[in-house]
Amino acid sequence: MKTNIAETVQEAMDVALPPIMISSGLMPTGSLIKSLIQISNEVSSVEKLPFLQFRNISAMIRRIKFLSSLFEDIRETNSPLPPSSLLCLTELFSVIQRVKLLIQRCKGGSSLWGLIQTEFLSNQFHALVKEMSGALDILPLSLLNLSTDTREQVELLHTQAKRVDLLVDPQELQRREELLQIMASNNQKNSRNKGFVDFVKVKEVFSCIGLRSRLDYEEEILKLEAEAEKQAGTGGLIVVSNINNLISLVTYSKSVIFIDRHKEEIKENFEHLSASMDRNQDVSSSSQSRPSNIPDEFRCPISLDLMKDPVIVASGHTYDRNSIARWINSGHHTCPKSGQRLIHTALMPNYALKSLLHQWCQDNDVPLIENSTSSSSRFERSSSKSKLSGKDTDRVYATKAAMDAVKMTAGFLVGKLAVGSTEIQRQAAYELRLLAKTGMDNRRIIVEAGAIPFLVTLLSSTDPRTQENAVTALLNLSIFDNNKILIMAAGSIDSIINVLESGKTMEARENAAATIFSLSIINDCKVTIGTRPRAFSALVGLLREGTASGKKDAASALFNLSLNNANKASAVVAGAVPLLIELLMDDKAGITDDAMALLALLSGCSEGLEEIKESRILMPIAIDLLRFGSTKGKESSITLLLRLCKDGGEEVARRLLINPRSIPSLQSLSADCSLKARRKADALLRLLNRCCSQSHNPAG
């Protein structure tokens, strides 16, 4: 989904500006003023402002020009300065240095990455303005010999800096949304038009941020590659993968938008190639059959052939799986392209590039042979030194190397949860949510890294996405049984109930219900949760208000909790019974089986049975389920009816006998259902038969 991609790529792990080292002692006044004038002039004379953050950069340069007048006046007076002035000027020097670095980063960095991070960068500019305001707070203007114009300018600057609001350019936000839509459509794996990219929209978005010529595209690719290499050293695999997705998009867009004028001739060559393949020529082994017009970005840097299964290594570079597997298995531990030592040897599929490869092959009638079992077999036959296929390589490196990569990533992300900004915490929680989605080892490693307490804290976040990511991450972690105990021990249950009760998004509420369901698999957890009446009220509320999947999650959680006899009355008191009966009649709800199973379970307590007996419509519904329901629905219905008859005696039995469909339904059930259900059906038939006999032969 679009928002998922946004949250995945938005974290700027290394965007935070490096601290400026200033000695604890103050610089001599003359040197300090000289340095301030010099750095102010450097910032003020910046040419060709970048397309991104244009308004923030322009406003910042204007402020520094005002300060430059202050520094010039101070130098001209050449009089001693009070200590507070020196402290203020030293602080301003630090702020202006960081402004310079931030502008350089906006100018020299990737435009697309900057667009993704537009809110983060805007926040940095805003923070620097506030620091500037704080420095001016301690400037004793009355003690300085300044011109009237300069004094008024500084006072105006100070007032405006105090009141300045965060400025996020709405046009940049719009362009970012358009870029994310392009990336989302490109990453849809199940779409019929897999890999479709609207290049008209791509060209429009790229042009708005200054990417207009082929050279611009090539420079952008280099900047993105540099960004990927910087991020690779931190272990942020998902961030690196998304930067590589951007690289893939730019490289392919470059080949399509700036297409060669001999396209038709190239297409004829590929058609000829396809025809030759149809004559049973082996593409993988015949050099004559290889297309000669493959774009460089689709060639494996090792084999120079068209990549079939592109994967990303730790350095951020992409190779064909078989080629890089040979390289690694031959004992190399460096990236063939950059020479950088690989911090791990896990291979991450480059889904975006693979999708673009598919599109390119379809557009140019080039068959793409996947790295299937047959290709692995060819790889095994062609290499006398290596016996590992692509899948074998995955197994080898999914053990220790991939595990080390997960440990590094989990530790890194937990650190971000602990000390990061709201945006970084949101992104870190999202990446942990994804990492915990697959693999018991991943779930164990994340918990060992100390994620649970921080995720529990984020359940109270005011940011909707952060809260949603935190509760979903806990849900995924709870699938591992040992983690259930640890999550409960962290005092999470009340926070999870709060999300269930009044979460900021419906998805957060539904995932909180699913988390309670998962935790309540453990008997001790059923007891602990059962001491919170709010949990049952909140689950019933979701059962009423949730989506179809949310209703199912709520019903499943209530069922699990009610397996503990002490909890059944709590579910009844919370109002579950009338709502479940109502949902039985709602085909759109889609939880008929779950609702009937829960009603059958709640009939096991006196409070539940009394409420169920009051319903005049439940018995006909149960009889219909005996005839037309699923196996689960039939078994739940027979359980409920048997319990009603045993408790209600002749009155309930007569109501059953009056219904002409009850006996045939029970007879068919006793013939073709599970053994347990057949026994219950036989017991109910005997009970009805006895009731019928008594009515025909009254005592006395």
PDB file of N, CA and C in Angstrom, residues 112-141:
ATOM      1  N   LEU A 112      15.194  12.750  -5.039  1.00  0.00           N
ATOM      2  CA  LEU A 112      14.078  11.865  -4.726  1.00  0.00           C
ATOM      3  C   LEU A 112      14.063  11.496  -3.247  1.00  0.00           C
ATOM      4  N   TRP A 113      15.234  11.193  -2.691  1.00  0.00           N
ATOM      5  CA  TRP A 113      15.313  10.874  -1.270  1.00  0.00           C
ATOM      6  C   TRP A 113      14.925  12.098  -0.440  1.00  0.00           C
ATOM      7  N   GLY A 114      15.346  13.276  -0.909  1.00  0.00           N
ATOM      8  CA  GLY A 114      14.959  14.505  -0.227  1.00  0.00           C
ATOM      9  C   GLY A 114      13.459  14.732  -0.278  1.00  0.00           C
ATOM     10  N   LEU A 115      12.845  14.373  -1.409  1.00  0.00           N
ATOM     11  CA  LEU A 115      11.394  14.527  -1.535  1.00  0.00           C
ATOM     12  C   LEU A 115      10.677  13.592  -0.567  1.00  0.00           C
ATOM     13  N   ILE A 116      11.162  12.373  -0.443  1.00  0.00           N
ATOM     14  CA  ILE A 116      10.576  11.428   0.497  1.00  0.00           C
ATOM     15  C   ILE A 116      10.673  11.971   1.921  1.00  0.00           C
ATOM     16  N   GLN A 117      11.772  12.675   2.203  1.00  0.00           N
ATOM     17  CA  GLN A 117      12.040  13.156   3.564  1.00  0.00           C
ATOM     18  C   GLN A 117      11.628  14.610   3.781  1.00  0.00           C
ATOM     19  N   THR A 118      10.743  15.127   2.952  1.00  0.00           N
ATOM     20  CA  THR A 118      10.460  16.564   2.977  1.00  0.00           C
ATOM     21  C   THR A 118      10.024  17.063   4.357  1.00  0.00           C
ATOM     22  N   GLU A 119       9.204  16.289   5.066  1.00  0.00           N
ATOM     23  CA  GLU A 119       8.769  16.715   6.406  1.00  0.00           C
ATOM     24  C   GLU A 119       9.937  16.699   7.390  1.00  0.00           C
ATOM     25  N   PHE A 120      10.782  15.671   7.286  1.00  0.00           N
ATOM     26  CA  PHE A 120      11.932  15.560   8.182  1.00  0.00           C
ATOM     27  C   PHE A 120      12.872  16.741   7.985  1.00  0.00           C
ATOM     28  N   LEU A 121      13.166  17.087   6.726  1.00  0.00           N
ATOM     29  CA  LEU A 121      14.071  18.209   6.438  1.00  0.00           C
ATOM     30  C   LEU A 121      13.455  19.528   6.882  1.00  0.00           C
ATOM     31  N   SER A 122      12.146  19.682   6.648  1.00  0.00           N
ATOM     32  CA  SER A 122      11.471  20.910   7.075  1.00  0.00           C
ATOM     33  C   SER A 122      11.562  21.072   8.587  1.00  0.00           C
ATOM     34  N   ASN A 123      11.440  19.984   9.308  1.00  0.00           N
ATOM     35  CA  ASN A 123      11.572  20.022  10.770  1.00  0.00           C
ATOM     36  C   ASN A 123      12.964  20.457  11.192  1.00  0.00           C
ATOM     37  N   GLN A 124      13.973  20.046  10.429  1.00  0.00           N
ATOM     38  CA  GLN A 124      15.340  20.449  10.773  1.00  0.00           C
ATOM     39  C   GLN A 124      15.539  21.951  10.575  1.00  0.00           C
ATOM     40  N   PHE A 125      15.010  22.478   9.478  1.00  0.00           N
ATOM     41  CA  PHE A 125      15.093  23.929   9.276  1.00  0.00           C
ATOM     42  C   PHE A 125      14.362  24.670  10.397  1.00  0.00           C
ATOM     43  N   HIS A 126      13.193  24.163  10.764  1.00  0.00           N
ATOM     44  CA  HIS A 126      12.410  24.801  11.823  1.00  0.00           C
ATOM     45  C   HIS A 126      13.169  24.774  13.151  1.00  0.00           C
ATOM     46  N   ALA A 127      13.807  23.629  13.442  1.00  0.00           N
ATOM     47  CA  ALA A 127      14.569  23.520  14.692  1.00  0.00           C
ATOM     48  C   ALA A 127      15.735  24.504  14.717  1.00  0.00           C
ATOM     49  N   LEU A 128      16.381  24.712  13.562  1.00  0.00           N
ATOM     50  CA  LEU A 128      17.503  25.654  13.508  1.00  0.00           C
ATOM     51  C   LEU A 128      17.031  27.094  13.711  1.00  0.00           C
ATOM     52  N   VAL A 129      15.856  27.424  13.184  1.00  0.00           N
ATOM     53  CA  VAL A 129      15.312  28.769  13.405  1.00  0.00           C
ATOM     54  C   VAL A 129      15.047  28.977  14.896  1.00  0.00           C
ATOM     55  N   LYS A 130      14.506  27.961  15.553  1.00  0.00           N
ATOM     56  CA  LYS A 130      14.238  28.073  16.986  1.00  0.00           C
ATOM     57  C   LYS A 130      15.532  28.215  17.789  1.00  0.00           C
ATOM     58  N   GLU A 131      16.582  27.527  17.353  1.00  0.00           N
ATOM     59  CA  GLU A 131      17.877  27.679  18.024  1.00  0.00           C
ATOM     60  C   GLU A 131      18.425  29.090  17.817  1.00  0.00           C
ATOM     61  N   MET A 132      18.217  29.622  16.624  1.00  0.00           N
ATOM     62  CA  MET A 132      18.638  30.993  16.338  1.00  0.00           C
ATOM     63  C   MET A 132      17.900  31.965  17.263  1.00  0.00           C
ATOM     64  N   SER A 133      16.591  31.726  17.433  1.00  0.00           N
ATOM     65  CA  SER A 133      15.798  32.574  18.325  1.00  0.00           C
ATOM     66  C   SER A 133      16.313  32.484  19.759  1.00  0.00           C
ATOM     67  N   GLY A 134      16.663  31.247  20.189  1.00  0.00           N
ATOM     68  CA  GLY A 134      17.180  31.071  21.539  1.00  0.00           C
ATOM     69  C   GLY A 134      18.495  31.793  21.763  1.00  0.00           C
ATOM     70  N   ALA A 135      19.343  31.797  20.730  1.00  0.00           N
ATOM     71  CA  ALA A 135      20.619  32.513  20.854  1.00  0.00           C
ATOM     72  C   ALA A 135      20.380  34.019  20.962  1.00  0.00           C
ATOM     73  N   LEU A 136      19.434  34.540  20.176  1.00  0.00           N
ATOM     74  CA  LEU A 136      19.158  35.980  20.200  1.00  0.00           C
ATOM     75  C   LEU A 136      18.505  36.413  21.518  1.00  0.00           C
ATOM     76  N   ASP A 137      17.921  35.445  22.237  1.00  0.00           N
ATOM     77  CA  ASP A 137      17.327  35.773  23.546  1.00  0.00           C
ATOM     78  C   ASP A 137      18.356  36.370  24.505  1.00  0.00           C
ATOM     79  N   ILE A 138      19.616  35.954  24.381  1.00  0.00           N
ATOM     80  CA  ILE A 138      20.641  36.400  25.339  1.00  0.00           C
ATOM     81  C   ILE A 138      21.542  37.485  24.744  1.00  0.00           C
ATOM     82  N   LEU A 139      21.125  38.058  23.598  1.00  0.00           N
ATOM     83  CA  LEU A 139      21.921  39.125  22.987  1.00  0.00           C
ATOM     84  C   LEU A 139      21.517  40.470  23.603  1.00  0.00           C
ATOM     85  N   PRO A 140      22.400  41.140  24.322  1.00  0.00           N
ATOM     86  CA  PRO A 140      22.057  42.424  24.963  1.00  0.00           C
ATOM     87  C   PRO A 140      22.178  43.582  23.974  1.00  0.00           C
ATOM     88  N   LEU A 141      21.155  43.770  23.156  1.00  0.00           N
ATOM     89  CA  LEU A 141      21.206  44.808  22.121  1.00  0.00           C
ATOM     90  C   LEU A 141      21.460  46.191  22.721  1.00  0.00           C
TER      91      LEU A 141
END
